[in-house]
Amino acid sequence: MGAEGGGGEEATGFEVGVVVPKLSRAAAAEGAEDCVARLVRELQVAGMLVERVRGVPAEFIKLAAPMGTLGRAAAEMQMKKLTYIGMELQFEWDQVAAFVRQPDGSLFSWRERYYCFRYLIYGIVNKTNSEITLKFDDKEFHWKQNESLLTRLEAEGVVKLVFPLHDEIKRKQLLRNWALNWLDFTWQPIDEIYSYFGTKIATYFAFLGMYTRWLFFPAVFGLTTQLIDFGSLQWLVLPSFFIFVISWAVFFLQFWKRKNSALLARWGINCSLSEYKNLDNELGSFGDSLGIEEKMFDDVSAEKRKLQRNEWFGVLLRIRNNAIIVLAIICLQLPFELAYAHLYEITETEVMRYLLTAVYLVAIQYYTRVGGKVSVNLIKYENNRGEESSSASLVYKVFGLYFMQSYIGLFYHASLYRDILALRQVLIQRLIVSQVLENLVENSIPYLKYSYKKYIAVHKKKHEKESPVGKSVRLSTRVEKEYLKPSYTASIGAELEDGLFDDFLELTLQFGMIMMFACAFPLIFCFAALNNVTEIRADALKLLVMLKRPVPRAAATIGAWLNIFQFLVVMAICTNCLLLVCLYDEEGKWRIEPGLAAILIMEHALLLIKFGFSHFVPEEPAWVKANRVRYVAQAQNVCSKQLLRSISKLDQKLD
Amino acid sequence: MGAEGGGGEEATGFEVGVVVPKLSRAAAAEGAEDCVARLVRELQVAGMLVERVRGVPAEFIKLAAPMGTLGRAAAEMQMKKLTYIGMELQFEWDQVAAFVRQPDGSLFSWRERYYCFRYLIYGIVNKTNSEITLKFDDKEFHWKQNESLLTRLEAEGVVKLVFPLHDEIKRKQLLRNWALNWLDFTWQPIDEIYSYFGTKIATYFAFLGMYTRWLFFPAVFGLTTQLIDFGSLQWLVLPSFFIFVISWAVFFLQFWKRKNSALLARWGINCSLSEYKNLDNELGSFGDSLGIEEKMFDDVSAEKRKLQRNEWFGVLLRIRNNAIIVLAIICLQLPFELAYAHLYEITETEVMRYLLTAVYLVAIQYYTRVGGKVSVNLIKYENNRGEESSSASLVYKVFGLYFMQSYIGLFYHASLYRDILALRQVLIQRLIVSQVLENLVENSIPYLKYSYKKYIAVHKKKHEKESPVGKSVRLSTRVEKEYLKPSYTASIGAELEDGLFDDFLELTLQFGMIMMFACAFPLIFCFAALNNVTEIRADALKLLVMLKRPVPRAAATIGAWLNIFQFLVVMAICTNCLLLVCLYDEEGKWRIEPGLAAILIMEHALLLIKFGFSHFVPEEPAWVKANRVRYVAQAQNVCSKQLLRSISKLDQKLD
């Protein structure tokens, strides 16, 4: 066990901030206890260390907590934590030796700490027998019995935000070792990223790093095909490049799964990959039904029927929603994209083309936003339990939109006009423009937002009290700067996903582009590799410098995105075959008779059914899973304490 | 909890038999204690109920045991058993309430009982400080200190066999409800089959029943296509039948996985499907390395390196072995099969054809046997841990042989000669001849074997002592009849697999035939459905009447066979496309240019790589799995008792 965690009573840094409005100096001087002071006092009573900071735009309450406080909170909220017997049990402070430590020796991960903080903050309730009257500036309001103080204050507009704070020492260290470390191309301090940002972000960067590292192989091959003339074997180059690239992608994805397992093992998440995927929603979804249905526990078959009905209803709903999305994409987006591609092709003057593109870009933005909103609304009606979580469902739907949008024009060029040169040009444009621009936008928009907010805050301040100190109104404390920074949210479906959604989307679109058009332009892998080396730094900078510290999330695999990567590999096989036909059959001599074409299409459609179907019907019926999970959950709840005592004794024996 | 299991002290039936030679009546009368009497005494001391039966060919010791004896044996052999907290723990007799009961209320499953019996029987050792001299007839031999009596007696040839006995009451019941119950076409008493034969055989019959039930749908469709003339839409019939059949197969396999999960849940095997698959070999393979490597427990990275080296070595070995098998099939079997098909086609007289077929059948028998032996030998050198067990490896290799043998001639007819009528004829021949004949052979060979052995035994007996009782030497007891029955073993690789191997092989070959040539002859599904209805009864009769009771095995999924079924579905998509081309393109007008053909072949090869590759590289690295399994195993071993005590208390609370 780490030396640091041994004592158990050292405190965390100031990791959570609460934003409250500034009192006018007059009110502050008045001396009467206002609600903010009350809040601070209650927070101190709850065992936290509190620091008040007066900033320009507002006042900030920075919170830290000793390990003991966090541990008691974890025990109270019945947090499940992995023990040394490989089973998740409810946390108990006095049986602390039974629980697996973090790789850096601390007891709680960042995610666990954050949830403890939230529990502590929102757990401050009025325990007296009467309402308490609180006042703020001139307003007065009542804090009811057993009501959470924070919820009340949020409702009254006193507390503006509760957000995680950056840890300056670790942030600087990461900035030095990671974001600004250009010497190691793809190496990243994954463990430090994990302990600072949590599993989900660390997994993203591990994936990005591995992907970039592996990209160098096809990049070198692609460069070779461009530089060296193979003479009479030249016709063999593209097919062999095609085969190499597909095998490369298959290997890469399989080895990523292995790497992900290794990461889970290193971070003490003691489940295999497939188990972990379903863990969260399992417990979540059956947890609800547990309470309600416990009374009819005996009536097993009725419950089984009910669960089966729910399951099939959910499947049908999901099929319906997907059908809506697919129809919308095919009937609305496809004609639009084809119209644009066609118009672009027949427009003669450059000016008109630029105009057309501008119109197209605006329309596309609008269309995507509407599509995203529709998807989010559809998902709300799905009862996503079992097979896929609602965020995975969103990923598939939004990716469908973007897939059509990004590639249909390219297909158009490739297949209808057989115009490989134009295709290459468009590819380069898209890759460079979209990727470079996106990187710029990605990093500049947060900065602009921050600057704007800062300006507003400073300006307002100046305006307010006509500067007794002259022009020197500046943001002086770190916490207020962080407060003004934008948070890490997804551009679509912010309720369901954080900013990783956008980053992954960018990555998959890139992967799709380089894979599906590999034969048309082998050099594209070089661009992608270079782009990704900068992407790592850009994303790291964004997280460390541009944005608030993100709220940690539980996911420890890349989830639905992996399926999308695998889908893109299969698509790449088909599109590259098409490209090869276009490239080698320049005169169109190879004929495909309608009959043959129909049969080929049928074959591919059936292969799609074969490999796509298992996605819709989960292998384990819902009632089986419910029984399994319920019984184990009940049993673990009841005997948790006794088990724990046994395990801590065991831990001493093993050490 | 069942009423039966509550008392805990009722005895099992006579479930295990030990075969020893008969003493001549003279020796028996001599009164001196021989080794058989000693064995019986020791068995009684071990707590078993013993019944001695003198039969015609030998003497039999029938064994039963009270629950208490079995329970103590289970505790001594540290049997892992599922507890109510969903964790497998070492069995303890005094914490019996913590363990999950069988569906019929008994404590141990048949497999667990059988292993307890074996443990008890082979666990009789010489505990005295000196060698004990035992005699049998005129021979004398020494029973060394701490040596197992049974092993000694087997080595001396005194104990001929230890085998599981049929339970007459349950057997009769199953015979009535199952094997001779022709009224319910596909319904079977799966739970009774499970408690009588164990998980593996029950899973086979559950699969066979479900498969047959589902077969009725395409059978009806197939019949319709033959009976009804669709007029101008006739050309649509075959493609739609094709699409229907493929979707049917995909649905069927997915729903089978669900059904399998449900079965596992019903039988109290509390893991999801994927976990269960790897459970056995995980514990087996890492169990060995545990003892050896515990000393270098600290040197984690060295151990990780070693495990990684082992893993990759195993993968390479498996690739090499598979390459050998594939090459052997392609270079040896393929030309042979094609030669036969070609000769059959050009032979003119019927007599010659029959002669040719006879020669072919003999050669094929020989070839298959050699191939099977080679496969078994190759597998012995693989260290099959992690991904697939050695029996799964055998399944793939042997199926490869049979696949080539069964279908290549059919492909030959279908594609080269475009002779659909001949193909249909061959299909009917193969299906009817092979399936009907096989059913007959399957059931008659055991009976013939049994009759022969019986004749030998009776004849010998008569010969021995010139019948003082006249001609009435007959087998009078059940146990001796059972002894003479053949056991349930595989025709290939009997070391690795039991008789289910042959049954599954038959089933997959049938599935392959009906799926891959669905378009050539839709009626074939009717034949298959009818055949399977009889197959269920034939297999049931074989198990209940013709053979010794099989040794129970652990597997509770159909394992590697499922992958083969899925492979056959993909193959069926391709072959049926080929068939459709042959059927609709009668004049050969649709041309496939070499370039197009090459690209199509490349596409299919790559799709194969894409979906086949993940088979070779497991998602979880060996060292991750080792760490996970080892730590949990250690921890569970140490704290097993304390945990158990907690769980039994919990069980009382929950009830």
GROMACS .gro file of N, CA, C and O in nm, chain A residues 468-545:
model
  312
  468PRO      N    1  -1.238   5.288  -0.801
  468PRO     CA    2  -1.164   5.365  -0.702
  468PRO      C    3  -1.014   5.340  -0.714
  468PRO      O    4  -0.931   5.423  -0.682
  469VAL      N    5  -0.983   5.219  -0.763
  469VAL     CA    6  -0.840   5.185  -0.774
  469VAL      C    7  -0.788   5.217  -0.914
  469VAL      O    8  -0.680   5.176  -0.953
  470GLY      N    9  -0.869   5.289  -0.992
  470GLY     CA   10  -0.824   5.323  -1.127
  470GLY      C   11  -0.853   5.212  -1.225
  470GLY      O   12  -0.956   5.146  -1.220
  471LYS      N   13  -0.758   5.184  -1.315
  471LYS     CA   14  -0.783   5.090  -1.425
  471LYS      C   15  -0.739   4.948  -1.392
  471LYS      O   16  -0.746   4.859  -1.475
  472SER      N   17  -0.694   4.926  -1.272
  472SER     CA   18  -0.631   4.797  -1.245
  472SER      C   19  -0.728   4.684  -1.208
  472SER      O   20  -0.694   4.596  -1.134
  473VAL      N   21  -0.852   4.691  -1.261
  473VAL     CA   22  -0.941   4.579  -1.236
  473VAL      C   23  -0.897   4.461  -1.322
  473VAL      O   24  -0.905   4.465  -1.444
  474ARG      N   25  -0.847   4.359  -1.258
  474ARG     CA   26  -0.802   4.242  -1.334
  474ARG      C   27  -0.844   4.116  -1.261
  474ARG      O   28  -0.874   4.119  -1.142
  475LEU      N   29  -0.847   4.007  -1.335
  475LEU     CA   30  -0.877   3.880  -1.269
  475LEU      C   31  -0.748   3.836  -1.202
  475LEU      O   32  -0.647   3.813  -1.269
  476SER      N   33  -0.752   3.824  -1.073
  476SER     CA   34  -0.626   3.795  -1.005
  476SER      C   35  -0.618   3.651  -0.956
  476SER      O   36  -0.510   3.594  -0.951
  477THR      N   37  -0.729   3.590  -0.922
  477THR     CA   38  -0.719   3.455  -0.867
  477THR      C   39  -0.747   3.351  -0.975
  477THR      O   40  -0.818   3.375  -1.071
  478ARG      N   41  -0.689   3.233  -0.954
  478ARG     CA   42  -0.705   3.127  -1.050
  478ARG      C   43  -0.850   3.080  -1.057
  478ARG      O   44  -0.904   3.052  -1.162
  479VAL      N   45  -0.914   3.071  -0.941
  479VAL     CA   46  -1.047   3.013  -0.938
  479VAL      C   47  -1.145   3.093  -1.022
  479VAL      O   48  -1.229   3.037  -1.092
  480GLU      N   49  -1.130   3.226  -1.024
  480GLU     CA   50  -1.224   3.303  -1.106
  480GLU      C   51  -1.195   3.287  -1.253
  480GLU      O   52  -1.285   3.284  -1.336
  481LYS      N   53  -1.069   3.272  -1.288
  481LYS     CA   54  -1.037   3.244  -1.428
  481LYS      C   55  -1.100   3.113  -1.472
  481LYS      O   56  -1.159   3.102  -1.578
  482GLU      N   57  -1.085   3.011  -1.387
  482GLU     CA   58  -1.144   2.882  -1.421
  482GLU      C   59  -1.294   2.892  -1.438
  482GLU      O   60  -1.352   2.831  -1.526
  483TYR      N   61  -1.354   2.970  -1.349
  483TYR     CA   62  -1.500   2.984  -1.354
  483TYR      C   63  -1.544   3.039  -1.489
  483TYR      O   64  -1.647   2.999  -1.543
  484LEU      N   65  -1.466   3.129  -1.544
  484LEU     CA   66  -1.504   3.192  -1.670
  484LEU      C   67  -1.475   3.104  -1.792
  484LEU      O   68  -1.526   3.128  -1.901
  485LYS      N   69  -1.393   3.002  -1.773
  485LYS     CA   70  -1.363   2.915  -1.886
  485LYS      C   71  -1.485   2.831  -1.922
  485LYS      O   72  -1.563   2.796  -1.834
  486PRO      N   73  -1.501   2.797  -2.050
  486PRO     CA   74  -1.614   2.711  -2.088
  486PRO      C   75  -1.596   2.570  -2.033
  486PRO      O   76  -1.484   2.530  -2.001
  487SER      N   77  -1.706   2.500  -2.021
  487SER     CA   78  -1.694   2.362  -1.973
  487SER      C   79  -1.685   2.266  -2.090
  487SER      O   80  -1.710   2.303  -2.205
  488TYR      N   81  -1.648   2.144  -2.058
  488TYR     CA   82  -1.617   2.043  -2.161
  488TYR      C   83  -1.745   1.970  -2.199
  488TYR      O   84  -1.778   1.867  -2.142
  489THR      N   85  -1.822   2.026  -2.293
  489THR     CA   86  -1.949   1.962  -2.328
  489THR      C   87  -1.954   1.928  -2.476
  489THR      O   88  -1.881   1.984  -2.557
  490ALA      N   89  -2.043   1.836  -2.508
  490ALA     CA   90  -2.060   1.793  -2.646
  490ALA      C   91  -2.141   1.896  -2.722
  490ALA      O   92  -2.226   1.964  -2.664
  491SER      N   93  -2.114   1.907  -2.851
  491SER     CA   94  -2.191   2.004  -2.930
  491SER      C   95  -2.332   1.953  -2.955
  491SER      O   96  -2.423   2.029  -2.978
  492ILE      N   97  -2.350   1.820  -2.951
  492ILE     CA   98  -2.482   1.761  -2.971
  492ILE      C   99  -2.515   1.675  -2.849
  492ILE      O  100  -2.433   1.596  -2.805
  493GLY      N  101  -2.634   1.692  -2.797
  493GLY     CA  102  -2.676   1.605  -2.687
  493GLY      C  103  -2.594   1.625  -2.561
  493GLY      O  104  -2.541   1.530  -2.505
  494ALA      N  105  -2.579   1.749  -2.521
  494ALA     CA  106  -2.496   1.780  -2.405
  494ALA      C  107  -2.547   1.712  -2.278
  494ALA      O  108  -2.471   1.691  -2.183
  495GLU      N  109  -2.676   1.675  -2.276
  495GLU     CA  110  -2.730   1.607  -2.158
  495GLU      C  111  -2.669   1.470  -2.140
  495GLU      O  112  -2.658   1.419  -2.028
  496LEU      N  113  -2.635   1.407  -2.254
  496LEU     CA  114  -2.593   1.268  -2.246
  496LEU      C  115  -2.444   1.248  -2.251
  496LEU      O  116  -2.392   1.150  -2.200
  497GLU      N  117  -2.374   1.342  -2.311
  497GLU     CA  118  -2.233   1.317  -2.339
  497GLU      C  119  -2.149   1.437  -2.301
  497GLU      O  120  -2.199   1.549  -2.297
  498ASP      N  121  -2.020   1.415  -2.274
  498ASP     CA  122  -1.932   1.529  -2.254
  498ASP      C  123  -1.852   1.555  -2.381
  498ASP      O  124  -1.880   1.497  -2.487
  499GLY      N  125  -1.754   1.642  -2.370
  499GLY     CA  126  -1.683   1.687  -2.489
  499GLY      C  127  -1.611   1.578  -2.565
  499GLY      O  128  -1.574   1.596  -2.681
  500LEU      N  129  -1.587   1.464  -2.501
  500LEU     CA  130  -1.520   1.354  -2.570
  500LEU      C  131  -1.598   1.312  -2.693
  500LEU      O  132  -1.542   1.260  -2.788
  501PHE      N  133  -1.729   1.332  -2.689
  501PHE     CA  134  -1.813   1.298  -2.802
  501PHE      C  135  -1.761   1.363  -2.929
  501PHE      O  136  -1.742   1.296  -3.031
  502ASP      N  137  -1.733   1.492  -2.924
  502ASP     CA  138  -1.683   1.563  -3.041
  502ASP      C  139  -1.546   1.513  -3.082
  502ASP      O  140  -1.518   1.497  -3.201
  503ASP      N  141  -1.463   1.489  -2.982
  503ASP     CA  142  -1.328   1.443  -3.016
  503ASP      C  143  -1.332   1.307  -3.083
  503ASP      O  144  -1.261   1.283  -3.181
  504PHE      N  145  -1.415   1.217  -3.029
  504PHE     CA  146  -1.426   1.085  -3.091
  504PHE      C  147  -1.487   1.093  -3.229
  504PHE      O  148  -1.447   1.021  -3.321
  505LEU      N  149  -1.585   1.181  -3.244
  505LEU     CA  150  -1.649   1.196  -3.375
  505LEU      C  151  -1.546   1.238  -3.478
  505LEU      O  152  -1.539   1.183  -3.589
  506GLU      N  153  -1.462   1.333  -3.440
  506GLU     CA  154  -1.357   1.379  -3.530
  506GLU      C  155  -1.266   1.263  -3.570
  506GLU      O  156  -1.231   1.246  -3.686
  507LEU      N  157  -1.232   1.184  -3.468
  507LEU     CA  158  -1.140   1.072  -3.490
  507LEU      C  159  -1.201   0.967  -3.583
  507LEU      O  160  -1.135   0.918  -3.675
  508THR      N  161  -1.328   0.935  -3.560
  508THR     CA  162  -1.389   0.832  -3.645
  508THR      C  163  -1.406   0.884  -3.787
  508THR      O  164  -1.387   0.807  -3.882
  509LEU      N  165  -1.441   1.010  -3.802
  509LEU     CA  166  -1.457   1.062  -3.938
  509LEU      C  167  -1.324   1.059  -4.011
  509LEU      O  168  -1.317   1.025  -4.130
  510GLN      N  169  -1.217   1.090  -3.939
  510GLN     CA  170  -1.085   1.081  -4.000
  510GLN      C  171  -1.054   0.938  -4.040
  510GLN      O  172  -1.010   0.910  -4.152
  511PHE      N  173  -1.077   0.846  -3.946
  511PHE     CA  174  -1.049   0.704  -3.972
  511PHE      C  175  -1.128   0.658  -4.094
  511PHE      O  176  -1.074   0.590  -4.182
  512GLY      N  177  -1.256   0.695  -4.099
  512GLY     CA  178  -1.339   0.655  -4.213
  512GLY      C  179  -1.284   0.709  -4.342
  512GLY      O  180  -1.275   0.638  -4.443
  513MET      N  181  -1.239   0.834  -4.340
  513MET     CA  182  -1.191   0.895  -4.464
  513MET      C  183  -1.064   0.825  -4.511
  513MET      O  184  -1.054   0.788  -4.629
  514ILE      N  185  -0.970   0.804  -4.421
  514ILE     CA  186  -0.844   0.743  -4.467
  514ILE      C  187  -0.864   0.597  -4.504
  514ILE      O  188  -0.801   0.548  -4.596
  515MET      N  189  -0.954   0.526  -4.435
  515MET     CA  190  -0.972   0.384  -4.466
  515MET      C  191  -1.053   0.365  -4.595
  515MET      O  192  -1.015   0.286  -4.681
  516MET      N  193  -1.162   0.438  -4.607
  516MET     CA  194  -1.253   0.410  -4.717
  516MET      C  195  -1.196   0.453  -4.851
  516MET      O  196  -1.235   0.401  -4.955
  517PHE      N  197  -1.104   0.550  -4.850
  517PHE     CA  198  -1.049   0.597  -4.976
  517PHE      C  199  -0.899   0.571  -4.982
  517PHE      O  200  -0.826   0.642  -5.049
  518ALA      N  201  -0.857   0.466  -4.909
  518ALA     CA  202  -0.714   0.435  -4.901
  518ALA      C  203  -0.654   0.418  -5.039
  518ALA      O  204  -0.546   0.469  -5.068
  519CYS      N  205  -0.723   0.343  -5.127
  519CYS     CA  206  -0.667   0.314  -5.258
  519CYS      C  207  -0.662   0.437  -5.347
  519CYS      O  208  -0.579   0.444  -5.438
  520ALA      N  209  -0.751   0.530  -5.324
  520ALA     CA  210  -0.751   0.648  -5.410
  520ALA      C  211  -0.632   0.737  -5.379
  520ALA      O  212  -0.584   0.809  -5.467
  521PHE      N  213  -0.583   0.732  -5.257
  521PHE     CA  214  -0.482   0.829  -5.219
  521PHE      C  215  -0.404   0.780  -5.096
  521PHE      O  216  -0.429   0.825  -4.985
  522PRO      N  217  -0.306   0.691  -5.120
  522PRO     CA  218  -0.234   0.631  -5.008
  522PRO      C  219  -0.163   0.733  -4.919
  522PRO      O  220  -0.142   0.708  -4.801
  523LEU      N  221  -0.129   0.848  -4.978
  523LEU     CA  222  -0.052   0.946  -4.901
  523LEU      C  223  -0.132   1.002  -4.783
  523LEU      O  224  -0.077   1.059  -4.689
  524ILE      N  225  -0.265   0.982  -4.788
  524ILE     CA  226  -0.351   1.042  -4.687
  524ILE      C  227  -0.316   0.995  -4.546
  524ILE      O  228  -0.338   1.067  -4.449
  525PHE      N  229  -0.255   0.875  -4.537
  525PHE     CA  230  -0.217   0.826  -4.404
  525PHE      C  231  -0.109   0.912  -4.341
  525PHE      O  232  -0.105   0.928  -4.220
  526CYS      N  233  -0.020   0.968  -4.425
  526CYS     CA  234   0.082   1.057  -4.371
  526CYS      C  235   0.018   1.180  -4.309
  526CYS      O  236   0.052   1.221  -4.197
  527PHE      N  237  -0.076   1.237  -4.384
  527PHE     CA  238  -0.143   1.356  -4.330
  527PHE      C  239  -0.212   1.323  -4.198
  527PHE      O  240  -0.205   1.399  -4.102
  528ALA      N  241  -0.278   1.207  -4.197
  528ALA     CA  242  -0.351   1.171  -4.076
  528ALA      C  243  -0.257   1.153  -3.958
  528ALA      O  244  -0.286   1.197  -3.846
  529ALA      N  245  -0.142   1.088  -3.983
  529ALA     CA  246  -0.048   1.065  -3.873
  529ALA      C  247   0.003   1.197  -3.818
  529ALA      O  248   0.004   1.219  -3.696
  530LEU      N  249   0.042   1.287  -3.910
  530LEU     CA  250   0.091   1.418  -3.865
  530LEU      C  251  -0.019   1.491  -3.788
  530LEU      O  252   0.005   1.548  -3.681
  531ASN      N  253  -0.137   1.487  -3.845
  531ASN     CA  254  -0.249   1.555  -3.782
  531ASN      C  255  -0.271   1.504  -3.640
  531ASN      O  256  -0.295   1.581  -3.547
  532ASN      N  257  -0.262   1.371  -3.623
  532ASN     CA  258  -0.291   1.315  -3.491
  532ASN      C  259  -0.185   1.349  -3.388
  532ASN      O  260  -0.215   1.362  -3.269
  533VAL      N  261  -0.059   1.360  -3.434
  533VAL     CA  262   0.045   1.399  -3.339
  533VAL      C  263   0.011   1.537  -3.280
  533VAL      O  264   0.026   1.560  -3.160
  534THR      N  265  -0.036   1.626  -3.367
  534THR     CA  266  -0.074   1.758  -3.314
  534THR      C  267  -0.206   1.750  -3.238
  534THR      O  268  -0.226   1.821  -3.141
  535GLU      N  269  -0.293   1.660  -3.283
  535GLU     CA  270  -0.423   1.646  -3.217
  535GLU      C  271  -0.408   1.611  -3.069
  535GLU      O  272  -0.479   1.665  -2.984
  536ILE      N  273  -0.312   1.521  -3.041
  536ILE     CA  274  -0.288   1.484  -2.901
  536ILE      C  275  -0.259   1.609  -2.820
  536ILE      O  276  -0.319   1.633  -2.715
  537ARG      N  277  -0.164   1.692  -2.871
  537ARG     CA  278  -0.127   1.813  -2.796
  537ARG      C  279  -0.242   1.912  -2.789
  537ARG      O  280  -0.266   1.975  -2.685
  538ALA      N  281  -0.313   1.925  -2.900
  538ALA     CA  282  -0.420   2.023  -2.901
  538ALA      C  283  -0.528   1.986  -2.801
  538ALA      O  284  -0.576   2.070  -2.723
  539ASP      N  285  -0.563   1.857  -2.800
  539ASP     CA  286  -0.667   1.814  -2.706
  539ASP      C  287  -0.619   1.828  -2.562
  539ASP      O  288  -0.695   1.866  -2.473
  540ALA      N  289  -0.491   1.796  -2.541
  540ALA     CA  290  -0.438   1.807  -2.406
  540ALA      C  291  -0.440   1.952  -2.359
  540ALA      O  292  -0.482   1.982  -2.247
  541LEU      N  293  -0.396   2.041  -2.448
  541LEU     CA  294  -0.396   2.183  -2.413
  541LEU      C  295  -0.536   2.231  -2.383
  541LEU      O  296  -0.559   2.304  -2.286
  542LYS      N  297  -0.630   2.187  -2.469
  542LYS     CA  298  -0.767   2.228  -2.449
  542LYS      C  299  -0.814   2.190  -2.309
  542LYS      O  300  -0.872   2.272  -2.237
  543LEU      N  301  -0.784   2.067  -2.272
  543LEU     CA  302  -0.830   2.019  -2.141
  543LEU      C  303  -0.759   2.089  -2.026
  543LEU      O  304  -0.819   2.118  -1.922
  544LEU      N  305  -0.630   2.114  -2.045
  544LEU     CA  306  -0.552   2.165  -1.933
  544LEU      C  307  -0.561   2.316  -1.921
  544LEU      O  308  -0.556   2.371  -1.811
  545VAL      N  309  -0.573   2.384  -2.034
  545VAL     CA  310  -0.562   2.529  -2.031
  545VAL      C  311  -0.693   2.600  -2.064
  545VAL      O  312  -0.729   2.696  -1.999
   0.00000   0.00000   0.00000
